[in-house]
Amino acid sequence: MGGESKPAAMDVEAPSKAKFRIPVDSDNKATEFWLFSFARPHMSAFHLSWFSFFCCFVSTFAAPPLLPLIRDNLGLTAKDIGNAGIASVSGAVFARLAMGTACDLVGPRLASAAIILLTTPAVYCSAIIDSASSFLLVRFFTGFSLASFVSTQFWMSSMFSSPKVGLANGVAGGWGNLGGGAVQLIMPLVFEVVRKIGSTRFTAWRVAFFIPGVMQTFSAIAVLAFGQDMPDGNYHKLHKTGEMHRDSFRNVLRHAVTNYRAWILALTYGYCFGVELAVDNIVAQYFYDRFGVNLHTAGLIAASFGMANIVSRPGGGLMSDWLSARFGMRGRLWGLWVVQTIGGVLCVVLGVVDYSFGASVAVMILFSLFVQAACGLTFGIVPFVSRRSLGLISGMTGGGGNVGAVLTQVIFFHGSRYKTETGIMYMGVMIIACTLPITLIYFPQWGGMFTGPRPGATAEEYYSSEWTEEERKKGYNAATERFAENSLREGGRRAASGSQSKHTVPVDGSPPADV
């Protein structure tokens, strides 16, 4: 049966090229990244994924820009605010794990739309809160929507080839995270508009929450109406026609939790994306209280931190792909370690220069560039850890980001144990320490930071080990084999050029001559 599955895949593959406007490889993944194109299904998936994640970020962090108003209106204490901040990022820990599994089993389109629609009511309910407990609950349930990040990264890894996957993941994630900065401008602006129309301050901040609610609702409908799971179609159709193996939860889970690389990336992501979430929760209030600036100025400063995502996270993804082109996977690993460690050093400096408003703003912007670039570099590596459990490993990594945010909030920014500036300094030390395990990641076919590849090891062997002999005979691993063929450059320029003449897939995506 194994001999029947590959020719069948090739029969489908050749005519399928004509239906894509964008160049693709042998697995129909895009080999180019057309930022301003909506070409279906690759670029339309990109725009749908980043925009829906952007809307979820706006909803989750809609409260912090208006926190001085909400705090006075509801009589919130510092402990209440700290608990709500923790709640806003803690729920997504388990939601991201569930989202990763859902992506593996039913596809990113349905998984993404489902979590967005399920959390939208909590956004609207933010307009009717009247106590500390109700404030905590709406932030908790709204935060579940951040699990859409996992579907965003999974979707990009399903649509783009290995030379472009870092860039695609970086731009989609970065532009989504941009919502954390944009909301710092959106919510105070909407509040002022509503208030000038004639509403009281009490009513205006409540009405403002309808804007993120409507945005989130619209994005879910768009994903359902215009999205497509894979280059060749949606999971339901592919499973029905037999073009894709319908996997089991047990197998997906087993291959994810037994891969130590996934756990290391989950830890390190906790101290790049997790730190970003923590800063989104505290930065506006920190500048408002520490330097006595007004609400509008505090919002602008906080917005600059999140808005850096327009270039920083995409820059990290682009850097990951560039380092891969020159040095292979070892370059991706070195890049992540260096950039995230520099981010930790800058975080320490940010806590130290609290005596100067100008220096604090300047260091904060530099810090944002590095910590967010590290997020992009992380998801330049994640797609290569596993193919069978790609969604769950993306969820584990994303969930690690939320765990890091929760721990950071609890340890450094909860109650009055530390001054905020002291907590920021210690947070930087945590970043540096928790980045060190990257040195332990090793791919037998490509090597690690300090060690080269194991002699004779291949990508085909690494990825095929996730399938049993019986499954391989049935051709269930056909897509995995194509991915391995298209990932040769992760061994570095010498490995890629040495294999190019043997059996790699031509640039135009046509089947190799010796297959």
Short mmCIF file of C-alpha atoms in Angstrom, two decimals:
data_model
loop_
_atom_site.label_atom_id
_atom_site.label_comp_id
_atom_site.label_asym_id
_atom_site.label_seq_id
_atom_site.Cartn_x
_atom_site.Cartn_y
_atom_site.Cartn_z
CA MET A 1 0.00 0.00 0.00
CA GLY A 2 2.98 2.35 0.61
CA GLY A 3 3.80 2.11 -3.08
CA GLU A 4 0.28 3.19 -4.00
CA SER A 5 0.10 6.26 -1.76
CA LYS A 6 3.02 8.25 -3.17
CA PRO A 7 2.10 8.01 -6.85
CA ALA A 8 -1.44 9.01 -5.92
CA ALA A 9 -0.07 12.08 -4.17
CA MET A 10 2.01 12.95 -7.22
CA ASP A 11 -0.98 12.54 -9.54
CA VAL A 12 -2.84 15.12 -7.51
CA GLU A 13 0.17 17.39 -7.10
CA ALA A 14 1.01 18.20 -10.71
CA PRO A 15 -2.31 19.74 -11.78
CA SER A 16 -2.74 21.43 -8.38
CA LYS A 17 0.10 23.88 -9.11
CA ALA A 18 -2.04 25.73 -11.65
CA LYS A 19 -4.61 26.75 -9.05
CA PHE A 20 -2.10 28.76 -6.97
CA ARG A 21 -1.10 32.29 -7.93
CA ILE A 22 1.85 32.16 -5.54
CA PRO A 23 4.84 29.82 -6.21
CA VAL A 24 4.69 26.62 -4.12
CA ASP A 25 6.90 23.64 -3.30
CA SER A 26 6.18 19.92 -3.63
CA ASP A 27 3.88 20.09 -0.57
CA ASN A 28 1.96 23.08 -2.04
CA LYS A 29 3.41 25.38 0.62
CA ALA A 30 4.21 28.90 -0.57
CA THR A 31 7.88 29.53 -1.33
CA GLU A 32 7.38 33.31 -1.47
CA PHE A 33 5.74 35.78 0.89
CA TRP A 34 3.60 38.40 -0.86
CA LEU A 35 2.77 40.76 2.00
CA PHE A 36 0.24 42.90 0.15
CA SER A 37 -1.49 40.06 -1.68
CA PHE A 38 -4.70 38.26 -0.74
CA ALA A 39 -3.96 35.29 -3.04
CA ARG A 40 -5.94 32.27 -1.89
CA PRO A 41 -5.36 30.23 0.12
CA HIS A 42 -1.88 31.16 1.39
CA MET A 43 -1.99 34.95 1.70
CA SER A 44 -5.69 35.10 2.57
CA ALA A 45 -4.94 32.74 5.48
CA PHE A 46 -2.12 35.05 6.54
CA HIS A 47 -4.32 38.15 6.64
CA LEU A 48 -7.22 36.38 8.33
CA SER A 49 -4.97 34.89 10.99
CA TRP A 50 -3.10 38.04 11.98
CA PHE A 51 -6.23 40.20 11.97
CA SER A 52 -8.27 37.80 14.09
CA PHE A 53 -5.40 37.50 16.58
CA PHE A 54 -5.05 41.30 16.56
CA CYS A 55 -8.72 41.63 17.52
CA CYS A 56 -8.30 39.12 20.36
CA PHE A 57 -5.32 41.07 21.66
CA VAL A 58 -7.36 44.28 21.57
CA SER A 59 -10.13 42.62 23.57
CA THR A 60 -7.81 41.06 26.16
CA PHE A 61 -5.95 44.30 26.86
CA ALA A 62 -8.84 46.73 26.45
CA ALA A 63 -9.00 47.30 30.21
CA PRO A 64 -5.42 48.41 31.11
CA PRO A 65 -5.54 51.74 29.15
CA LEU A 66 -8.67 52.71 31.08
CA LEU A 67 -7.55 51.21 34.37
CA PRO A 68 -7.21 54.52 36.26
CA LEU A 69 -10.88 55.21 35.44
CA ILE A 70 -12.09 51.67 36.15
CA ARG A 71 -10.04 51.57 39.36
CA ASP A 72 -11.64 54.73 40.71
CA ASN A 73 -15.12 53.79 39.50
CA LEU A 74 -15.16 50.30 41.02
CA GLY A 75 -12.91 51.04 44.00
CA LEU A 76 -10.29 48.48 42.98
CA THR A 77 -7.24 47.90 45.18
CA ALA A 78 -3.73 47.16 43.94
CA LYS A 79 -4.35 43.50 44.81
CA ASP A 80 -7.60 43.47 42.79
CA ILE A 81 -5.78 44.89 39.77
CA GLY A 82 -2.93 42.41 40.14
CA ASN A 83 -5.34 39.47 40.38
CA ALA A 84 -7.21 40.62 37.27
CA GLY A 85 -3.95 40.99 35.37
CA ILE A 86 -3.00 37.43 36.30
CA ALA A 87 -6.47 36.20 35.34
CA SER A 88 -6.26 37.82 31.91
CA VAL A 89 -3.32 35.67 30.88
CA SER A 90 -3.80 32.52 33.00
CA GLY A 91 -6.91 31.17 31.28
CA ALA A 92 -5.16 31.00 27.93
CA VAL A 93 -2.59 28.54 29.30
CA PHE A 94 -5.00 25.60 29.01
CA ALA A 95 -6.90 27.18 26.12
CA ARG A 96 -3.70 27.22 24.06
CA LEU A 97 -3.04 23.56 24.75
CA ALA A 98 -6.59 22.73 23.71
CA MET A 99 -6.25 24.95 20.65
CA GLY A 100 -3.08 23.17 19.56
CA THR A 101 -4.80 19.80 19.78
CA ALA A 102 -7.86 21.14 17.94
CA CYS A 103 -5.64 22.42 15.12
CA ASP A 104 -4.06 18.97 14.75
CA LEU A 105 -7.45 17.23 14.71
CA VAL A 106 -9.97 19.59 13.03
CA GLY A 107 -7.82 22.34 11.48
CA PRO A 108 -6.95 25.96 12.31
CA ARG A 109 -10.01 27.52 10.65
CA LEU A 110 -12.69 25.95 12.86
CA ALA A 111 -10.47 25.99 15.94
CA SER A 112 -9.73 29.71 15.60
CA ALA A 113 -13.31 30.78 14.87
CA ALA A 114 -14.64 28.68 17.75
CA ILE A 115 -12.43 30.21 20.46
CA ILE A 116 -13.05 33.73 19.17
CA LEU A 117 -16.84 33.34 19.18
CA LEU A 118 -16.90 31.59 22.55
CA THR A 119 -15.00 34.42 24.25
CA THR A 120 -16.79 37.33 22.57
CA PRO A 121 -19.67 37.46 25.16
CA ALA A 122 -17.12 38.14 27.91
CA VAL A 123 -15.91 41.21 26.01
CA TYR A 124 -19.42 42.66 25.82
CA CYS A 125 -20.00 41.86 29.51
CA SER A 126 -17.08 44.14 30.39
CA ALA A 127 -19.57 47.00 29.93
CA ILE A 128 -21.71 45.87 32.87
CA ILE A 129 -19.16 44.97 35.54
CA ASP A 130 -19.78 46.51 38.96
CA SER A 131 -17.27 44.88 41.33
CA ALA A 132 -13.75 43.57 41.65
CA SER A 133 -14.93 39.98 41.21
CA SER A 134 -16.84 40.71 37.99
CA PHE A 135 -13.83 42.66 36.67
CA LEU A 136 -11.62 39.63 37.32
CA LEU A 137 -14.08 37.24 35.65
CA VAL A 138 -14.44 39.20 32.40
CA ARG A 139 -10.67 39.57 32.11
CA PHE A 140 -10.22 35.86 32.78
CA PHE A 141 -12.70 34.68 30.14
CA THR A 142 -11.68 37.31 27.58
CA GLY A 143 -8.07 36.15 27.93
CA PHE A 144 -9.01 32.72 26.57
CA SER A 145 -9.15 34.37 23.15
CA LEU A 146 -5.34 34.69 23.14
CA ALA A 147 -5.34 30.97 22.30
CA SER A 148 -6.01 32.10 18.72
CA PHE A 149 -2.26 32.74 18.57
CA VAL A 150 -1.73 28.99 18.31
CA SER A 151 -4.02 28.65 15.31
CA THR A 152 -2.24 31.63 13.75
CA GLN A 153 1.18 29.99 14.00
CA PHE A 154 -0.12 26.55 13.02
CA TRP A 155 -1.87 28.04 9.99
CA MET A 156 1.28 29.80 8.80
CA SER A 157 3.35 26.65 9.29
CA SER A 158 0.80 24.76 7.17
CA MET A 159 0.82 27.35 4.36
CA PHE A 160 4.48 28.40 3.99
CA SER A 161 7.63 26.44 3.18
CA SER A 162 10.59 26.21 5.53
CA PRO A 163 12.57 29.11 3.92
CA LYS A 164 9.63 31.46 4.59
CA VAL A 165 7.98 29.97 7.67
CA GLY A 166 9.92 32.13 10.13
CA LEU A 167 8.94 35.30 8.30
CA ALA A 168 5.29 34.25 7.93
CA ASN A 169 5.00 33.27 11.59
CA GLY A 170 6.83 36.41 12.68
CA VAL A 171 4.69 38.85 10.71
CA ALA A 172 1.39 37.12 11.56
CA GLY A 173 2.26 36.89 15.25
CA GLY A 174 3.79 40.36 15.37
CA TRP A 175 0.92 42.10 13.63
CA GLY A 176 -1.47 40.23 15.91
CA ASN A 177 0.47 41.30 19.00
CA LEU A 178 0.27 44.81 17.61
CA GLY A 179 -3.21 44.82 19.10
CA GLY A 180 -1.58 45.15 22.53
CA GLY A 181 -0.16 48.50 21.46
CA ALA A 182 -3.03 49.68 19.28
CA VAL A 183 -5.54 49.17 22.09
CA GLN A 184 -3.59 51.66 24.22
CA LEU A 185 -4.59 54.27 21.63
CA ILE A 186 -8.01 52.91 20.66
CA MET A 187 -9.65 52.70 24.08
CA PRO A 188 -8.73 56.19 25.39
CA LEU A 189 -9.77 57.65 22.00
CA VAL A 190 -13.14 55.88 22.01
CA PHE A 191 -13.64 56.92 25.63
CA GLU A 192 -13.02 60.58 24.79
CA VAL A 193 -15.31 60.47 21.75
CA VAL A 194 -18.17 58.92 23.73
CA ARG A 195 -17.67 61.34 26.60
CA LYS A 196 -17.69 64.38 24.30
CA ILE A 197 -20.92 63.19 22.73
CA GLY A 198 -22.50 63.74 26.11
CA SER A 199 -21.93 60.63 28.24
CA THR A 200 -20.57 60.66 31.76
CA ARG A 201 -17.16 59.16 32.53
CA PHE A 202 -18.97 56.28 34.22
CA THR A 203 -20.87 55.45 31.01
CA ALA A 204 -18.16 56.31 28.46
CA TRP A 205 -15.62 53.70 29.52
CA ARG A 206 -18.33 51.03 29.50
CA VAL A 207 -19.52 51.90 26.00
CA ALA A 208 -15.91 51.79 24.79
CA PHE A 209 -15.82 48.01 25.35
CA PHE A 210 -18.31 47.45 22.54
CA ILE A 211 -15.62 48.34 19.98
CA PRO A 212 -13.32 45.36 20.73
CA GLY A 213 -16.41 43.15 21.00
CA VAL A 214 -17.59 44.05 17.50
CA MET A 215 -14.07 43.68 16.08
CA GLN A 216 -13.72 40.21 17.55
CA THR A 217 -17.13 39.08 16.26
CA PHE A 218 -16.37 40.32 12.75
CA SER A 219 -12.98 38.57 12.65
CA ALA A 220 -14.48 35.18 13.55
CA ILE A 221 -17.09 35.45 10.81
CA ALA A 222 -14.38 36.37 8.29
CA VAL A 223 -12.25 33.35 9.27
CA LEU A 224 -15.22 31.00 8.76
CA ALA A 225 -16.30 32.60 5.49
CA PHE A 226 -12.95 33.06 3.75
CA GLY A 227 -10.43 30.79 5.48
CA GLN A 228 -9.01 27.44 4.31
CA ASP A 229 -7.08 25.03 6.53
CA MET A 230 -4.47 23.73 4.11
CA PRO A 231 -3.29 24.61 0.60
CA ASP A 232 -5.31 21.67 -0.77
CA GLY A 233 -8.51 22.31 1.20
CA ASN A 234 -10.17 22.09 4.61
CA TYR A 235 -9.55 19.22 7.02
CA HIS A 236 -13.10 17.89 6.66
CA LYS A 237 -12.74 17.47 2.90
CA LEU A 238 -9.20 16.10 3.08
CA HIS A 239 -10.18 13.54 5.71
CA LYS A 240 -13.27 12.54 3.74
CA THR A 241 -11.36 12.01 0.48
CA GLY A 242 -8.50 10.21 2.22
CA GLU A 243 -5.90 12.80 1.20
CA MET A 244 -5.08 13.41 4.87
CA HIS A 245 -4.79 10.89 7.70
CA ARG A 246 -7.26 11.49 10.54
CA ASP A 247 -5.01 11.29 13.58
CA SER A 248 -5.92 10.37 17.15
CA PHE A 249 -5.57 12.57 20.20
CA ARG A 250 -3.45 9.91 21.93
CA ASN A 251 -0.82 9.87 19.20
CA VAL A 252 -0.73 13.65 18.88
CA LEU A 253 -0.31 14.00 22.65
CA ARG A 254 2.34 11.29 22.95
CA HIS A 255 4.65 12.70 20.30
CA ALA A 256 4.34 16.20 21.74
CA VAL A 257 4.96 15.54 25.44
CA THR A 258 7.86 13.16 24.80
CA ASN A 259 9.79 15.70 22.71
CA TYR A 260 12.05 17.58 25.14
CA ARG A 261 12.63 20.38 22.62
CA ALA A 262 8.99 21.40 22.99
CA TRP A 263 9.35 21.83 26.75
CA ILE A 264 12.48 23.96 26.40
CA LEU A 265 10.80 26.25 23.87
CA ALA A 266 7.76 26.51 26.14
CA LEU A 267 10.04 27.67 28.98
CA THR A 268 12.01 30.17 26.92
CA TYR A 269 8.85 31.53 25.27
CA GLY A 270 7.54 32.21 28.77
CA TYR A 271 10.27 34.82 29.08
CA CYS A 272 9.82 36.61 25.79
CA PHE A 273 6.09 36.52 25.01
CA GLY A 274 5.22 36.01 28.67
CA VAL A 275 7.19 39.11 29.58
CA GLU A 276 5.47 41.02 26.78
CA LEU A 277 2.05 40.12 28.24
CA ALA A 278 3.16 41.14 31.72
CA VAL A 279 4.43 44.49 30.47
CA ASP A 280 1.19 45.09 28.53
CA ASN A 281 -0.64 44.78 31.85
CA ILE A 282 1.58 47.14 33.87
CA VAL A 283 3.25 49.65 31.56
CA ALA A 284 0.52 52.32 31.29
CA GLN A 285 -0.14 52.35 35.01
CA TYR A 286 3.61 52.33 35.76
CA PHE A 287 4.29 55.53 33.80
CA TYR A 288 1.05 57.10 35.07
CA ASP A 289 1.98 56.50 38.71
CA ARG A 290 5.81 56.71 38.61
CA PHE A 291 6.24 59.85 36.49
CA GLY A 292 2.88 61.56 36.99
CA VAL A 293 1.99 61.75 33.28
CA ASN A 294 -1.65 62.03 32.24
CA LEU A 295 -3.76 59.14 30.99
CA HIS A 296 -3.28 60.05 27.31
CA THR A 297 0.51 60.25 27.60
CA ALA A 298 0.69 57.01 29.56
CA GLY A 299 -1.38 55.37 26.83
CA LEU A 300 0.95 56.64 24.10
CA ILE A 301 4.02 55.34 25.92
CA ALA A 302 2.39 51.96 26.52
CA ALA A 303 1.26 51.86 22.90
CA SER A 304 4.84 52.33 21.70
CA PHE A 305 5.79 49.12 23.51
CA GLY A 306 3.13 47.04 21.77
CA MET A 307 3.31 48.89 18.45
CA ALA A 308 6.96 47.88 18.09
CA ASN A 309 5.53 44.51 17.01
CA ILE A 310 4.93 45.95 13.57
CA VAL A 311 8.66 45.47 12.91
CA SER A 312 10.19 43.61 15.87
CA ARG A 313 8.53 40.21 15.78
CA PRO A 314 8.52 40.06 11.95
CA GLY A 315 12.17 41.11 12.13
CA GLY A 316 12.85 38.16 14.43
CA GLY A 317 11.17 35.78 12.00
CA LEU A 318 13.10 37.26 9.07
CA MET A 319 16.34 36.99 11.02
CA SER A 320 15.59 33.34 11.79
CA ASP A 321 15.11 32.56 8.08
CA TRP A 322 18.24 34.55 7.16
CA LEU A 323 20.36 32.75 9.74
CA SER A 324 18.95 29.44 8.51
CA ALA A 325 19.95 30.26 4.93
CA ARG A 326 23.54 30.84 6.08
CA PHE A 327 24.00 28.50 9.03
CA GLY A 328 20.98 26.18 9.10
CA MET A 329 19.11 25.28 12.29
CA ARG A 330 22.18 26.06 14.37
CA GLY A 331 21.90 29.67 13.19
CA ARG A 332 18.24 29.82 14.25
CA LEU A 333 19.17 28.57 17.75
CA TRP A 334 22.09 30.97 18.19
CA GLY A 335 19.97 33.88 16.99
CA LEU A 336 17.22 33.15 19.53
CA TRP A 337 19.64 32.83 22.44
CA VAL A 338 21.56 36.02 21.64
CA VAL A 339 18.52 38.22 20.99
CA GLN A 340 16.54 37.05 24.02
CA THR A 341 19.54 37.41 26.33
CA ILE A 342 20.07 41.00 25.15
CA GLY A 343 16.38 41.58 25.84
CA GLY A 344 16.92 40.38 29.42
CA VAL A 345 19.84 42.76 29.92
CA LEU A 346 17.76 45.69 28.64
CA CYS A 347 14.93 44.72 31.00
CA VAL A 348 17.34 44.94 33.94
CA VAL A 349 18.46 48.36 32.73
CA LEU A 350 14.82 49.51 32.43
CA GLY A 351 14.28 48.76 36.11
CA VAL A 352 17.45 50.60 37.08
CA VAL A 353 16.82 53.88 35.16
CA ASP A 354 13.48 54.60 36.87
CA TYR A 355 14.89 57.95 38.03
CA SER A 356 14.70 59.33 34.48
CA PHE A 357 11.52 59.58 32.41
CA GLY A 358 13.37 60.00 29.11
CA ALA A 359 15.80 57.15 29.76
CA SER A 360 12.95 54.88 30.82
CA VAL A 361 11.03 55.49 27.60
CA ALA A 362 14.14 55.00 25.43
CA VAL A 363 15.20 51.77 27.16
CA MET A 364 11.62 50.46 27.11
CA ILE A 365 11.48 50.86 23.32
CA LEU A 366 14.83 49.09 22.85
CA PHE A 367 13.70 46.34 25.23
CA SER A 368 10.46 45.89 23.29
CA LEU A 369 12.35 45.41 20.02
CA PHE A 370 14.52 42.61 21.40
CA VAL A 371 11.96 40.77 23.51
CA GLN A 372 9.45 40.75 20.66
CA ALA A 373 12.06 39.75 18.08
CA ALA A 374 12.82 36.74 20.30
CA CYS A 375 9.17 35.69 19.92
CA GLY A 376 9.58 35.68 16.15
CA LEU A 377 12.84 33.73 16.40
CA THR A 378 11.14 31.13 18.63
CA PHE A 379 8.49 30.35 16.04
CA GLY A 380 11.17 30.10 13.40
CA ILE A 381 12.19 26.90 15.26
CA VAL A 382 8.84 25.48 16.46
CA PRO A 383 7.66 24.18 13.03
CA PHE A 384 10.71 21.88 12.86
CA VAL A 385 10.29 20.20 16.26
CA SER A 386 7.52 17.84 15.12
CA ARG A 387 5.21 17.51 12.14
CA ARG A 388 2.72 15.03 13.56
CA SER A 389 2.13 17.11 16.70
CA LEU A 390 2.81 20.56 15.24
CA GLY A 391 -0.40 22.06 16.63
CA LEU A 392 0.01 20.77 20.17
CA ILE A 393 3.68 21.77 20.31
CA SER A 394 2.69 25.24 19.08
CA GLY A 395 0.10 25.22 21.87
CA MET A 396 2.63 24.08 24.46
CA THR A 397 5.01 26.85 23.40
CA GLY A 398 2.23 29.44 23.36
CA GLY A 399 0.91 28.18 26.68
CA GLY A 400 4.42 28.51 28.08
CA GLY A 401 4.21 32.19 27.19
CA ASN A 402 1.10 32.55 29.32
CA VAL A 403 2.61 30.56 32.19
CA GLY A 404 5.60 32.89 32.13
CA ALA A 405 3.26 35.88 32.19
CA VAL A 406 1.33 34.47 35.17
CA LEU A 407 4.47 33.65 37.15
CA THR A 408 5.96 37.05 36.39
CA GLN A 409 2.77 38.82 37.49
CA VAL A 410 2.50 36.75 40.69
CA ILE A 411 6.15 37.05 41.69
CA PHE A 412 6.95 40.63 40.75
CA PHE A 413 3.77 42.65 40.18
CA HIS A 414 1.20 41.27 42.59
CA GLY A 415 0.35 43.38 45.61
CA SER A 416 3.06 45.52 47.18
CA ARG A 417 5.93 43.04 47.66
CA TYR A 418 8.12 44.88 45.16
CA LYS A 419 8.07 48.34 43.68
CA THR A 420 7.21 48.08 39.99
CA GLU A 421 10.67 49.22 38.90
CA THR A 422 12.28 46.57 41.15
CA GLY A 423 10.01 43.90 39.72
CA ILE A 424 11.03 44.93 36.19
CA MET A 425 14.71 44.58 37.09
CA TYR A 426 14.24 41.09 38.57
CA MET A 427 12.14 40.12 35.57
CA GLY A 428 15.18 40.85 33.38
CA VAL A 429 17.30 38.48 35.47
CA MET A 430 14.65 35.78 34.95
CA ILE A 431 14.78 36.32 31.18
CA ILE A 432 18.54 35.79 31.10
CA ALA A 433 18.38 32.65 33.28
CA CYS A 434 15.45 31.03 31.47
CA THR A 435 17.03 31.57 28.06
CA LEU A 436 20.05 29.36 28.86
CA PRO A 437 18.26 26.01 28.17
CA ILE A 438 18.22 26.85 24.45
CA THR A 439 21.81 25.56 24.50
CA LEU A 440 20.42 22.06 25.18
CA ILE A 441 18.27 21.83 22.02
CA TYR A 442 19.76 19.37 19.55
CA PHE A 443 18.45 18.02 16.24
CA PRO A 444 20.38 14.87 15.23
CA GLN A 445 20.13 15.76 11.53
CA TRP A 446 21.18 19.42 11.96
CA GLY A 447 22.99 19.75 15.27
CA GLY A 448 22.72 22.22 18.13
CA MET A 449 24.38 25.44 19.24
CA PHE A 450 27.70 23.81 20.13
CA THR A 451 27.54 20.43 18.38
CA GLY A 452 27.22 19.44 14.74
CA PRO A 453 24.82 16.85 13.31
CA ARG A 454 25.10 13.17 14.05
CA PRO A 455 26.84 11.37 11.16
CA GLY A 456 24.31 9.76 8.83
CA ALA A 457 21.25 11.29 10.50
CA THR A 458 18.58 12.62 8.11
CA ALA A 459 15.45 14.72 8.36
CA GLU A 460 13.44 11.88 6.84
CA GLU A 461 14.58 9.58 9.64
CA TYR A 462 13.84 12.18 12.34
CA TYR A 463 10.28 12.93 11.22
CA SER A 464 9.41 9.37 10.14
CA SER A 465 10.21 8.13 13.65
CA GLU A 466 6.86 9.61 14.72
CA TRP A 467 5.07 7.03 12.57
CA THR A 468 4.95 3.27 13.03
CA GLU A 469 6.08 0.91 10.29
CA GLU A 470 2.46 0.04 9.55
CA GLU A 471 1.50 3.71 9.26
CA ARG A 472 4.43 4.35 6.93
CA LYS A 473 3.37 1.44 4.73
CA LYS A 474 -0.08 3.01 4.44
CA GLY A 475 1.49 6.30 3.34
CA TYR A 476 0.27 8.32 6.34
CA ASN A 477 3.66 10.02 6.56
CA ALA A 478 3.72 11.21 2.92
CA ALA A 479 3.34 14.89 3.88
CA THR A 480 6.05 14.47 6.51
CA GLU A 481 8.46 13.10 3.91
CA ARG A 482 7.79 16.02 1.59
CA PHE A 483 8.44 18.43 4.46
CA ALA A 484 11.75 16.69 5.19
CA GLU A 485 12.79 17.02 1.53
CA ASN A 486 11.95 20.72 1.57
CA SER A 487 13.87 21.33 4.84
CA LEU A 488 17.34 20.42 3.58
CA ARG A 489 18.68 23.93 4.01
CA GLU A 490 18.29 23.61 7.80
CA GLY A 491 21.57 21.69 7.65
CA GLY A 492 23.34 24.83 6.45
CA ARG A 493 24.48 25.99 3.02
CA ARG A 494 26.96 23.15 2.54
CA ALA A 495 24.40 20.45 3.37
CA ALA A 496 21.76 22.05 1.16
CA SER A 497 24.09 22.46 -1.82
CA GLY A 498 25.41 18.93 -1.41
CA SER A 499 21.89 17.52 -1.49
CA GLN A 500 20.61 19.80 -4.21
CA SER A 501 22.25 17.79 -6.96
CA LYS A 502 20.96 14.50 -5.57
CA HIS A 503 17.27 14.58 -4.84
CA THR A 504 15.96 17.92 -3.64
CA VAL A 505 12.77 19.40 -5.00
CA PRO A 506 13.37 21.97 -7.77
CA VAL A 507 12.67 25.62 -7.01
CA ASP A 508 9.55 25.62 -9.16
CA GLY A 509 8.00 22.98 -6.94
CA SER A 510 7.82 20.22 -9.58
CA PRO A 511 8.50 16.64 -8.43
CA PRO A 512 12.19 15.63 -8.32
CA ALA A 513 13.35 13.61 -11.28
CA ASP A 514 14.36 10.55 -9.30
CA VAL A 515 11.10 10.13 -7.37
#
